[in-house]
Amino acid sequence: MSLTVLKLGGSVITDKDRPDTLDGEMLDYVADAVGDAQIDDLVLVHGAGSFGHHHASEHGVSKTVGSSDVAAVIDIHGAMETLDQFVLSRLHERDVPAVPVHPFSVASRDSDAELSLPVQQIATMLGEGFVPVLYGDVVVHEGKGVTIVSGDELVTSVARQLDADRVGFCSTVPGVLDEDDAVIPEITSYESVADVLGESESTDVTGGMAGKVAALLELGAPASIFAPDDLTAFLDGENPGTRIDG
Ligand SMILES: Nc1ncnc2c1ncn2[C@@H]1O[C@H](COP(=O)(O)OP(=O)(O)OP(=O)(O)O)[C@@H](O)[C@H]1O
Ligand SMILES: C=C(C)CCOP(=O)(O)O
């Protein structure tokens, strides 16, 4: 069996400039591609877009800055659960057997910020024919209350632990772009692209493209970053966009 881990970028499925606003057309578009895909085992992770980053920013919470305020936990996690419900229902409309895995309820960080994400339930879900769906969320963090765990970190953690065969990031851009906005076909070291990597153009507490590339270089397996137009090609086994191989 071949395992694919795919992240649907929050900037793809939401309108990242308007708080708590779905991009329903794009969500339908990517859900169509997932619904039509012929793949054995699939784990989906979605980002936060305007459902998580605005709330995290309002409460001053990021991957490194924590909060012990229950209202912050409920606000951020609640917004992400709402977005997750939209994602799940669009997938169900296409008969994708998608089931939720709520990171806040299962994951944690230790005092060195090391993420611990149990994957046995995800493996069992796959074995039973489900498509587990995770999402960027708040996560309890030893000594800091809660911090943010990005969908990118969840992808790399699941992919590493379950030895994924293919890892894909569907974002709004066709790949990592160079200074002339051309897609860089392959990245093998952070230094080679550090100058062109920036944060997201919208509110984003998890580091935008720079955070994504850094996380993927540490994965130890190749991963692709591509735009929604290329999602079907990726799910068909091609390697569109930028291939990151640390
Ligand atoms: N060199 C670069 N090439 C491509 N995109 C870049 C680059 N530098 C910065 N970016 C920004 O990074 C964004 C992609 O990162 P972002 O974190 O927003 O993606 P996402 O995973 O789709 O969203 P989310 O984090 O909400 O899930 C692009 O939309 C762009 O604004
Ligand atoms: C801001 C929150 C809650 C999660 C961020 O996840 P990402 O959109 O994958 O970076």
Short mmCIF file of C-alpha atoms and ligand atoms in Angstrom, two decimals:
data_model
loop_
_atom_site.label_atom_id
_atom_site.label_comp_id
_atom_site.label_asym_id
_atom_site.label_seq_id
_atom_site.Cartn_x
_atom_site.Cartn_y
_atom_site.Cartn_z
CA MET A 1 0.00 0.00 0.00
CA SER A 2 1.25 3.46 -0.86
CA LEU A 3 0.57 6.36 1.52
CA THR A 4 0.06 9.94 0.34
CA VAL A 5 -0.05 12.86 2.80
CA LEU A 6 -1.58 15.98 1.28
CA LYS A 7 -1.96 19.45 2.76
CA LEU A 8 -4.68 21.72 1.46
CA GLY A 9 -3.36 25.21 2.15
CA GLY A 10 -5.51 27.47 4.26
CA SER A 11 -4.83 30.21 1.74
CA VAL A 12 -6.43 27.99 -0.92
CA ILE A 13 -9.65 26.98 0.84
CA THR A 14 -10.37 30.29 2.62
CA ASP A 15 -10.33 33.94 1.75
CA LYS A 16 -7.27 34.75 3.82
CA ASP A 17 -7.98 38.48 3.86
CA ARG A 18 -11.46 38.22 5.41
CA PRO A 19 -11.82 36.69 8.87
CA ASP A 20 -13.73 33.40 9.03
CA THR A 21 -14.51 33.36 5.31
CA LEU A 22 -14.47 30.21 3.20
CA ASP A 23 -13.39 30.17 -0.44
CA GLY A 24 -16.22 27.81 -1.31
CA GLU A 25 -15.37 27.59 -5.02
CA MET A 26 -11.78 26.61 -4.37
CA LEU A 27 -12.82 24.13 -1.70
CA ASP A 28 -15.20 22.53 -4.21
CA TYR A 29 -12.40 22.47 -6.79
CA VAL A 30 -9.91 20.68 -4.56
CA ALA A 31 -12.60 18.38 -3.12
CA ASP A 32 -13.46 17.36 -6.71
CA ALA A 33 -9.81 16.47 -7.35
CA VAL A 34 -9.59 14.43 -4.13
CA GLY A 35 -12.93 12.75 -4.86
CA ASP A 36 -11.75 11.71 -8.35
CA ALA A 37 -8.31 10.47 -7.20
CA GLN A 38 -7.44 6.79 -7.40
CA ILE A 39 -5.05 6.41 -4.46
CA ASP A 40 -4.66 3.68 -1.84
CA ASP A 41 -4.14 5.48 1.43
CA LEU A 42 -4.57 9.21 1.91
CA VAL A 43 -4.11 11.47 4.94
CA LEU A 44 -5.38 15.01 4.48
CA VAL A 45 -4.26 18.03 6.50
CA HIS A 46 -5.70 21.47 6.01
CA GLY A 47 -4.36 24.84 7.01
CA ALA A 48 -6.08 27.61 8.90
CA GLY A 49 -6.33 30.48 6.44
CA SER A 50 -8.66 33.16 7.73
CA PHE A 51 -10.27 30.78 10.26
CA GLY A 52 -7.19 30.35 12.43
CA HIS A 53 -4.54 32.95 11.79
CA HIS A 54 -6.71 35.97 12.61
CA HIS A 55 -7.83 34.47 15.92
CA ALA A 56 -4.29 33.35 16.79
CA SER A 57 -2.97 36.80 15.96
CA GLU A 58 -5.68 38.53 18.02
CA HIS A 59 -4.77 36.43 21.05
CA GLY A 60 -1.04 36.89 20.43
CA VAL A 61 -0.45 33.14 20.04
CA SER A 62 2.07 31.68 17.59
CA LYS A 63 4.24 28.58 17.27
CA THR A 64 6.57 30.01 19.92
CA VAL A 65 4.45 32.46 21.95
CA GLY A 66 1.93 30.69 24.14
CA SER A 67 -1.19 31.56 26.10
CA SER A 68 -2.93 30.05 29.11
CA ASP A 69 -6.16 31.90 28.39
CA VAL A 70 -9.04 29.46 27.94
CA ALA A 71 -10.82 32.00 25.73
CA ALA A 72 -7.88 31.92 23.32
CA VAL A 73 -7.97 28.11 23.17
CA ILE A 74 -11.72 28.03 22.58
CA ASP A 75 -11.63 30.81 19.97
CA ILE A 76 -8.79 29.42 17.89
CA HIS A 77 -9.74 25.76 18.18
CA GLY A 78 -13.42 26.58 17.66
CA ALA A 79 -12.68 28.48 14.44
CA MET A 80 -10.63 25.55 13.18
CA GLU A 81 -13.37 23.05 14.02
CA THR A 82 -15.81 25.19 12.05
CA LEU A 83 -13.50 25.20 9.02
CA ASP A 84 -12.93 21.45 9.42
CA GLN A 85 -16.69 20.86 9.30
CA PHE A 86 -16.84 22.66 5.95
CA VAL A 87 -13.93 20.61 4.60
CA LEU A 88 -15.41 17.32 5.81
CA SER A 89 -18.85 18.02 4.42
CA ARG A 90 -17.50 18.99 0.96
CA LEU A 91 -15.51 15.75 0.93
CA HIS A 92 -18.54 13.71 2.03
CA GLU A 93 -20.56 15.20 -0.83
CA ARG A 94 -17.99 13.48 -3.10
CA ASP A 95 -18.15 10.19 -1.17
CA VAL A 96 -14.66 10.61 0.29
CA PRO A 97 -14.68 8.63 3.60
CA ALA A 98 -13.14 11.56 5.50
CA VAL A 99 -13.05 11.46 9.31
CA PRO A 100 -11.68 14.11 11.68
CA VAL A 101 -8.58 13.89 13.86
CA HIS A 102 -8.52 16.90 16.20
CA PRO A 103 -4.87 17.78 16.93
CA PHE A 104 -5.67 19.71 20.13
CA SER A 105 -7.12 16.53 21.63
CA VAL A 106 -4.19 14.25 20.79
CA ALA A 107 -0.97 16.23 20.29
CA SER A 108 1.35 18.12 22.67
CA ARG A 109 4.69 19.91 22.78
CA ASP A 110 7.32 19.34 25.44
CA SER A 111 9.36 22.12 27.07
CA ASP A 112 11.80 22.00 24.12
CA ALA A 113 8.84 22.60 21.75
CA GLU A 114 9.19 19.07 20.36
CA LEU A 115 5.84 18.00 18.90
CA SER A 116 4.39 14.67 19.93
CA LEU A 117 1.59 13.40 17.68
CA PRO A 118 0.42 9.81 18.18
CA VAL A 119 -0.29 8.15 14.82
CA GLN A 120 -1.60 4.71 15.78
CA GLN A 121 -5.21 5.86 15.45
CA ILE A 122 -4.41 7.38 12.05
CA ALA A 123 -2.82 4.12 10.87
CA THR A 124 -5.85 2.16 12.10
CA MET A 125 -8.24 4.59 10.38
CA LEU A 126 -6.32 4.04 7.12
CA GLY A 127 -6.51 0.28 7.60
CA GLU A 128 -10.28 0.58 7.98
CA GLY A 129 -10.59 2.52 4.73
CA PHE A 130 -11.06 6.02 6.17
CA VAL A 131 -9.35 9.21 5.05
CA PRO A 132 -8.11 10.91 8.26
CA VAL A 133 -8.33 14.71 8.15
CA LEU A 134 -6.12 16.82 10.47
CA TYR A 135 -5.71 20.58 10.62
CA GLY A 136 -3.48 23.31 12.02
CA ASP A 137 -4.65 23.92 15.58
CA VAL A 138 -3.72 24.98 19.10
CA VAL A 139 -1.62 22.45 20.96
CA VAL A 140 -0.86 22.18 24.65
CA HIS A 141 2.76 23.16 25.27
CA GLU A 142 4.66 22.33 28.46
CA GLY A 143 5.42 25.58 30.29
CA LYS A 144 3.60 27.85 27.80
CA GLY A 145 -0.09 26.96 27.96
CA VAL A 146 -0.93 26.47 24.29
CA THR A 147 0.92 27.37 21.12
CA ILE A 148 0.04 26.86 17.46
CA VAL A 149 0.82 23.72 15.52
CA SER A 150 0.82 24.37 11.78
CA GLY A 151 -0.62 22.00 9.24
CA ASP A 152 2.88 21.86 7.77
CA GLU A 153 4.28 20.40 11.02
CA LEU A 154 1.44 17.88 11.17
CA VAL A 155 2.17 16.78 7.59
CA THR A 156 5.85 16.21 8.30
CA SER A 157 5.14 14.43 11.59
CA VAL A 158 2.56 12.05 10.07
CA ALA A 159 4.66 11.49 6.92
CA ARG A 160 7.79 10.69 8.92
CA GLN A 161 6.10 8.38 11.42
CA LEU A 162 4.01 6.50 8.86
CA ASP A 163 6.77 6.48 6.24
CA ALA A 164 4.67 8.20 3.58
CA ASP A 165 5.48 7.51 -0.06
CA ARG A 166 4.29 10.89 -1.34
CA VAL A 167 3.90 14.29 0.32
CA GLY A 168 2.18 17.23 -1.32
CA PHE A 169 1.33 20.83 -0.44
CA CYS A 170 -1.42 22.45 -2.45
CA SER A 171 -0.94 26.20 -2.02
CA THR A 172 -1.99 29.34 -3.88
CA VAL A 173 1.35 29.61 -5.67
CA PRO A 174 2.55 27.20 -8.41
CA GLY A 175 5.64 26.36 -6.34
CA VAL A 176 8.44 28.22 -4.62
CA LEU A 177 9.17 31.24 -6.79
CA ASP A 178 12.56 32.81 -7.51
CA GLU A 179 13.26 36.57 -7.73
CA ASP A 180 11.74 36.61 -11.26
CA ASP A 181 8.63 34.75 -10.06
CA ALA A 182 9.65 31.60 -11.93
CA VAL A 183 9.00 28.25 -10.21
CA ILE A 184 12.16 26.75 -8.70
CA PRO A 185 11.96 23.10 -9.79
CA GLU A 186 14.00 21.61 -6.94
CA ILE A 187 15.27 22.78 -3.53
CA THR A 188 17.86 20.77 -1.62
CA SER A 189 19.13 23.35 0.89
CA TYR A 190 17.64 26.32 2.75
CA GLU A 191 20.63 28.58 2.03
CA SER A 192 20.15 28.29 -1.72
CA VAL A 193 16.67 29.90 -1.49
CA ALA A 194 16.76 31.88 1.78
CA ASP A 195 16.84 35.20 -0.08
CA VAL A 196 13.60 34.61 -1.98
CA LEU A 197 11.61 33.00 0.83
CA GLY A 198 9.14 35.25 2.55
CA GLU A 199 6.22 35.08 4.88
CA SER A 200 2.65 34.89 3.70
CA GLU A 201 1.10 38.05 2.24
CA SER A 202 -1.83 37.76 4.67
CA THR A 203 -2.07 37.31 8.43
CA ASP A 204 -0.10 34.14 9.13
CA VAL A 205 1.37 33.15 12.47
CA THR A 206 3.20 30.07 11.23
CA GLY A 207 5.85 31.43 8.87
CA GLY A 208 4.42 31.29 5.33
CA MET A 209 6.61 29.78 2.62
CA ALA A 210 9.83 30.10 4.62
CA GLY A 211 8.38 27.92 7.41
CA LYS A 212 7.07 25.42 4.87
CA VAL A 213 10.40 24.97 3.09
CA ALA A 214 12.32 24.68 6.37
CA ALA A 215 9.90 21.98 7.62
CA LEU A 216 10.08 20.03 4.36
CA LEU A 217 13.85 20.04 4.14
CA GLU A 218 13.88 18.27 7.50
CA LEU A 219 11.40 15.63 6.39
CA GLY A 220 13.96 13.29 4.84
CA ALA A 221 11.65 12.36 1.95
CA PRO A 222 10.79 14.34 -1.19
CA ALA A 223 7.75 16.65 -1.09
CA SER A 224 6.07 18.82 -3.71
CA ILE A 225 4.57 22.32 -3.47
CA PHE A 226 2.11 23.19 -6.22
CA ALA A 227 -1.05 25.17 -7.03
CA PRO A 228 -4.63 23.80 -7.15
CA ASP A 229 -4.39 23.51 -10.99
CA ASP A 230 -1.76 20.82 -10.44
CA LEU A 231 -3.53 18.89 -7.68
CA THR A 232 -4.95 16.28 -10.06
CA ALA A 233 -1.50 15.78 -11.63
CA PHE A 234 0.00 15.27 -8.16
CA LEU A 235 -2.71 12.80 -7.18
CA ASP A 236 -2.09 10.98 -10.49
CA GLY A 237 1.53 10.40 -9.44
CA GLU A 238 3.28 13.35 -11.13
CA ASN A 239 5.63 15.80 -9.38
CA PRO A 240 4.36 19.27 -10.33
CA GLY A 241 5.66 22.57 -8.94
CA THR A 242 8.69 22.61 -6.66
CA ARG A 243 10.18 19.38 -5.38
CA ILE A 244 11.85 19.75 -1.98
CA ASP A 245 14.34 17.08 -1.06
CA GLY A 246 16.63 17.68 1.89
N1 LIG B 1 9.52 32.61 -2.73
C1 LIG B 1 8.21 32.40 -2.57
N2 LIG B 1 7.53 31.61 -3.46
C2 LIG B 1 6.20 31.39 -3.31
N3 LIG B 1 5.44 31.93 -2.31
C3 LIG B 1 6.05 32.72 -1.40
C4 LIG B 1 7.46 32.98 -1.48
N4 LIG B 1 7.78 33.79 -0.45
C5 LIG B 1 6.65 34.03 0.25
N5 LIG B 1 5.60 33.40 -0.31
C6 LIG B 1 4.22 33.47 0.22
O1 LIG B 1 3.92 32.23 0.83
C7 LIG B 1 2.53 31.97 0.63
C8 LIG B 1 2.30 30.48 0.85
O2 LIG B 1 2.45 30.22 2.23
P1 LIG B 1 1.16 30.09 3.16
O3 LIG B 1 1.63 29.71 4.51
O4 LIG B 1 0.26 31.28 3.03
O5 LIG B 1 0.45 28.87 2.43
P2 LIG B 1 -0.68 27.87 2.79
O6 LIG B 1 -0.11 26.64 3.38
O7 LIG B 1 -1.44 27.71 1.53
O8 LIG B 1 -1.61 28.62 3.83
P3 LIG B 1 -1.88 28.31 5.38
O9 LIG B 1 -0.59 28.57 6.13
O10 LIG B 1 -2.96 29.27 5.77
O11 LIG B 1 -2.30 26.90 5.47
C9 LIG B 1 2.26 32.46 -0.78
O12 LIG B 1 0.90 32.76 -0.96
C10 LIG B 1 3.14 33.72 -0.83
O13 LIG B 1 2.40 34.85 -0.40
C1 LIG B 2 -3.30 29.30 13.11
C2 LIG B 2 -3.62 28.05 13.27
C3 LIG B 2 -4.66 27.72 14.25
C4 LIG B 2 -3.01 26.91 12.54
C5 LIG B 2 -2.03 27.29 11.43
O1 LIG B 2 -1.86 26.24 10.51
P1 LIG B 2 -1.34 26.55 9.03
O2 LIG B 2 -2.37 27.34 8.33
O3 LIG B 2 -1.15 25.21 8.42
O4 LIG B 2 -0.03 27.28 9.16
#
